[in-house]
Short mmCIF file of C-alpha atoms in Angstrom, two decimals:
data_model
loop_
_atom_site.label_atom_id
_atom_site.label_comp_id
_atom_site.label_asym_id
_atom_site.label_seq_id
_atom_site.Cartn_x
_atom_site.Cartn_y
_atom_site.Cartn_z
CA MET A 264 -0.01 0.04 0.02
CA ARG A 265 1.39 3.48 -0.86
CA PRO A 266 1.43 6.21 1.71
CA GLN A 267 -1.11 8.91 1.61
CA SER A 268 -0.18 12.36 0.45
CA THR A 269 -1.60 15.55 1.58
CA GLU A 270 -3.77 15.56 -1.46
CA ASP A 271 -5.46 12.36 -0.30
CA VAL A 272 -6.27 13.86 3.15
CA PRO A 273 -9.87 14.97 3.48
CA PRO A 274 -10.27 18.69 3.48
CA SER A 275 -11.82 18.72 6.95
CA LEU A 276 -8.75 17.12 8.52
CA HIS A 277 -6.44 19.39 6.58
CA ARG A 278 -8.04 22.43 8.10
CA VAL A 279 -8.17 21.16 11.70
CA ARG A 280 -4.36 20.85 12.22
CA PRO A 281 -3.52 24.45 11.71
CA HIS A 282 -6.23 25.48 14.17
CA ARG A 283 -4.83 23.14 16.83
CA GLN A 284 -1.36 24.38 16.23
CA CYS A 285 -2.45 28.03 16.55
CA PHE A 286 -4.30 27.25 19.77
CA ALA A 287 -1.17 25.64 21.22
CA TRP A 288 0.99 28.69 20.35
CA GLY A 289 -1.68 31.02 21.61
CA SER A 290 -1.92 29.15 24.89
CA ALA A 291 1.82 29.35 25.29
CA THR A 292 1.82 33.02 24.65
CA VAL A 293 -0.94 33.69 27.19
CA MET A 294 0.89 31.63 29.81
CA PHE A 295 4.11 33.60 29.16
CA VAL A 296 2.30 36.90 29.53
CA LEU A 297 0.62 35.78 32.74
CA ALA A 298 3.92 34.49 34.14
CA ALA A 299 5.59 37.78 33.29
CA GLY A 300 2.82 39.61 35.02
CA VAL A 301 3.18 37.47 38.13
CA LEU A 302 7.00 38.03 38.20
CA THR A 303 6.55 41.77 37.76
CA GLY A 304 4.06 41.86 40.60
CA CYS A 305 6.42 39.87 42.85
CA GLY A 306 9.23 42.19 42.07
CA ASN A 307 7.22 45.24 42.99
CA SER A 308 6.02 43.73 46.32
CA GLY A 309 9.29 42.12 47.34
CA GLY A 310 12.73 43.48 48.17
CA GLY A 311 14.23 43.12 44.62
CA GLY A 312 17.38 45.02 43.84
CA SER A 313 15.70 47.08 41.12
CA THR A 314 12.89 48.21 43.48
CA VAL A 315 13.17 51.87 44.71
CA SER A 316 11.83 52.43 48.27
CA PRO A 317 10.00 55.67 48.96
CA ARG A 318 12.02 58.31 50.93
CA PRO A 319 10.81 58.45 54.61
CA THR A 320 8.97 61.60 55.59
CA PRO A 321 10.54 63.48 58.58
CA PRO A 322 8.35 63.97 61.66
CA ASN A 323 6.44 67.16 62.11
CA THR A 324 8.29 68.73 65.03
CA ALA A 325 5.89 71.64 65.13
CA SER A 326 3.42 69.46 67.02
CA PHE A 327 6.02 68.56 69.70
CA SER A 328 5.72 70.22 73.18
CA PRO A 329 8.36 70.32 75.96
CA GLN A 330 7.76 67.80 78.68
CA PRO A 331 7.87 68.90 82.38
CA LEU A 332 10.86 67.75 84.51
CA PRO A 333 10.18 64.73 86.75
CA SER A 334 9.30 65.69 90.28
CA SER A 335 12.59 64.16 91.51
CA ALA A 336 14.64 66.46 89.25
CA SER A 337 12.69 69.51 90.33
CA SER A 338 13.18 68.63 93.95
CA ALA A 339 16.90 68.19 93.46
CA ILE A 340 17.25 71.62 91.76
CA ALA A 341 15.24 73.28 94.55
CA SER A 342 17.40 71.58 97.19
CA ALA A 343 20.60 72.73 95.45
CA ARG A 344 19.40 76.32 95.27
CA ALA A 345 18.44 76.24 98.95
CA SER A 346 21.85 74.81 99.93
CA ALA A 347 23.70 77.51 97.97
CA SER A 348 21.59 80.25 99.59
CA ALA A 349 22.18 78.76 103.02
CA ALA A 350 25.93 78.49 102.39
CA ALA A 351 26.10 82.18 101.44
CA SER A 352 24.21 83.18 104.56
CA SER A 353 26.42 80.98 106.69
CA ALA A 354 29.54 82.56 105.27
CA SER A 355 28.23 86.02 106.02
CA ALA A 356 27.29 84.99 109.55
CA ARG A 357 30.77 83.48 110.14
CA ALA A 358 32.39 86.68 108.95
CA SER A 359 30.24 88.75 111.34
CA GLU A 360 30.95 86.36 114.24
CA PHE A 361 34.69 86.32 113.53
CA GLU A 362 34.84 90.16 113.39
CA ALA A 363 32.82 90.54 116.50
CA SER A 364 34.90 88.03 118.50
CA VAL A 365 38.24 89.57 117.39
CA SER A 366 36.94 93.10 118.08
CA ALA A 367 35.70 92.19 121.54
CA GLU A 368 39.06 90.58 122.38
CA THR A 369 41.42 93.25 121.07
CA ALA A 370 39.41 96.52 121.16
CA ARG A 371 41.03 97.87 124.31
CA ARG A 372 44.56 96.85 123.25
CA ALA A 373 44.08 98.31 119.76
CA ALA A 374 43.04 101.63 121.27
CA ALA A 375 46.05 101.54 123.63
CA ALA A 376 48.38 100.75 120.70
CA GLU A 377 47.02 103.53 118.59
CA LYS A 378 47.56 105.99 121.46
CA ALA A 379 51.14 104.73 122.06
CA LEU A 380 52.07 105.25 118.40
CA LYS A 381 50.91 108.86 118.12
CA GLY A 382 54.33 110.31 118.54
CA VAL A 383 56.39 107.54 116.96
CA LYS A 384 58.46 108.52 113.94
CA GLY A 385 59.45 106.06 111.24
CA GLY A 386 58.82 102.36 111.72
CA GLY A 387 59.38 102.19 115.44
CA ASN A 388 61.94 100.33 117.59
CA ALA A 389 60.40 96.79 117.55
CA ARG A 390 59.93 95.90 113.88
CA SER A 391 62.35 92.96 114.23
CA GLU A 392 60.11 91.51 116.96
CA VAL A 393 56.88 91.63 114.94
CA SER A 394 55.78 89.66 111.89
CA LEU A 395 52.57 89.30 109.84
CA THR A 396 50.99 86.03 108.55
CA GLY A 397 47.91 85.86 106.42
CA VAL A 398 44.83 84.05 107.73
CA PRO A 399 42.93 81.92 105.24
CA ARG A 400 39.57 83.41 104.34
CA THR A 401 37.96 79.98 104.85
CA GLN A 402 38.74 80.47 108.55
CA THR A 403 37.53 83.98 108.84
CA GLY A 404 34.28 83.73 106.83
CA GLY A 405 35.69 85.71 103.99
CA VAL A 406 37.18 88.49 106.04
CA LEU A 407 40.67 89.71 105.06
CA ALA A 408 42.71 89.14 108.27
CA SER A 409 46.39 88.99 109.31
CA LEU A 410 47.91 87.30 112.27
CA VAL A 411 50.32 89.62 114.17
CA THR A 412 53.06 87.68 115.98
CA ILE A 413 54.71 89.77 118.69
CA THR A 414 57.76 88.18 120.38
CA ASN A 415 59.56 89.80 123.31
CA LYS A 416 63.17 89.29 122.42
CA THR A 417 64.47 91.37 125.33
CA ASP A 418 65.35 90.30 128.84
CA ARG A 419 62.62 92.24 130.57
CA LYS A 420 58.91 92.61 130.46
CA ALA A 421 57.55 94.93 127.77
CA SER A 422 54.48 96.17 126.03
CA TYR A 423 54.07 96.57 122.27
CA ALA A 424 52.05 98.68 119.89
CA VAL A 425 51.64 97.67 116.23
CA GLN A 426 50.21 99.46 113.21
CA VAL A 427 49.20 97.47 110.09
CA ASP A 428 48.22 99.31 106.89
CA PHE A 429 46.14 97.72 104.14
CA LEU A 430 47.28 98.69 100.66
CA ASP A 431 45.54 98.52 97.32
CA ALA A 432 47.17 97.43 94.06
CA GLN A 433 48.70 100.87 93.51
CA GLY A 434 50.35 100.86 96.96
CA HIS A 435 47.98 103.37 98.49
CA VAL A 436 46.97 103.01 102.15
CA VAL A 437 43.26 102.25 102.17
CA GLU A 438 42.83 101.27 105.80
CA THR A 439 44.85 101.21 109.01
CA ARG A 440 44.42 98.84 111.96
CA TYR A 441 46.15 98.55 115.36
CA ALA A 442 47.15 95.72 117.65
CA GLY A 443 49.14 95.35 120.87
CA ALA A 444 50.46 93.23 123.64
CA GLU A 445 50.81 94.32 127.27
CA ASN A 446 53.36 93.22 129.90
CA LEU A 447 54.76 90.43 127.68
CA GLU A 448 57.39 88.33 129.49
CA PRO A 449 60.88 87.92 127.96
CA GLY A 450 60.89 85.25 125.30
CA LYS A 451 57.06 85.07 125.28
CA ARG A 452 54.81 85.97 122.35
CA GLU A 453 51.27 86.93 121.63
CA GLN A 454 49.36 86.72 118.36
CA PRO A 455 46.54 89.24 118.03
CA ILE A 456 44.61 89.54 114.76
CA VAL A 457 43.96 92.52 112.68
CA PHE A 458 41.29 92.54 109.97
CA SER A 459 40.00 94.78 107.19
CA ARG A 460 36.43 96.03 107.20
CA LYS A 461 36.62 96.74 103.48
CA PRO A 462 34.78 94.62 100.84
CA PRO A 463 36.66 91.61 99.36
CA GLU A 464 37.18 93.53 96.11
CA PRO A 465 39.45 95.17 95.25
CA LYS A 466 41.97 93.00 97.01
CA LEU A 467 44.09 94.60 99.69
CA THR A 468 47.53 93.63 101.06
CA PRO A 469 48.49 94.01 104.73
CA ARG A 470 51.81 95.70 105.54
CA LEU A 471 53.57 96.23 108.83
CA ALA A 472 53.90 99.97 109.15
CA LYS A 473 55.03 100.53 112.76
CA ALA A 474 56.01 98.43 115.78
CA GLU A 475 56.95 100.13 118.99
CA ARG A 476 58.12 98.61 122.32
CA TYR A 477 57.40 100.67 125.42
#
């Protein structure tokens, strides 16, 4: 038997084959398009390298309002302010107490020393027996004070009168104070204190002006 040729195939069968082939290609094309659409959708929803994330919007700070300090912080600040105020008052009180105690102890001797130095010329005859030492302001409540050390270097009992000048930065005498020792035994010493009544500023410097033994 000889094989059939296309001419022997019935017309109905000859037309059906192209339609099936077209349907197959068409189906493949639709599937490719759908697959591409799915991949594109996945790429947009996922974290693909080609995806661009939108820039974050900064917060609107105009709506922010300052928050009050916690009660513990407020209490600490109030306590610190109260302590500082109390410390200042305490320093002033110490200065007044120190000045009052020194004045009460040396007032009579200071007056006697001032009287004894009225007619003394120059620096006096006992400058080598007197020295000055500064007293820390922490001990005087902020008062400028100087410790006057009077030592009787003679062989007999003697009294002493001392003048201390307080000088400013230009060397001008701003204030003068007096101290003394009465009936001091040979080899003995006394240490009265002189202090300035001027404000802490401008700073003053104490200087031994006169020292007289009588």
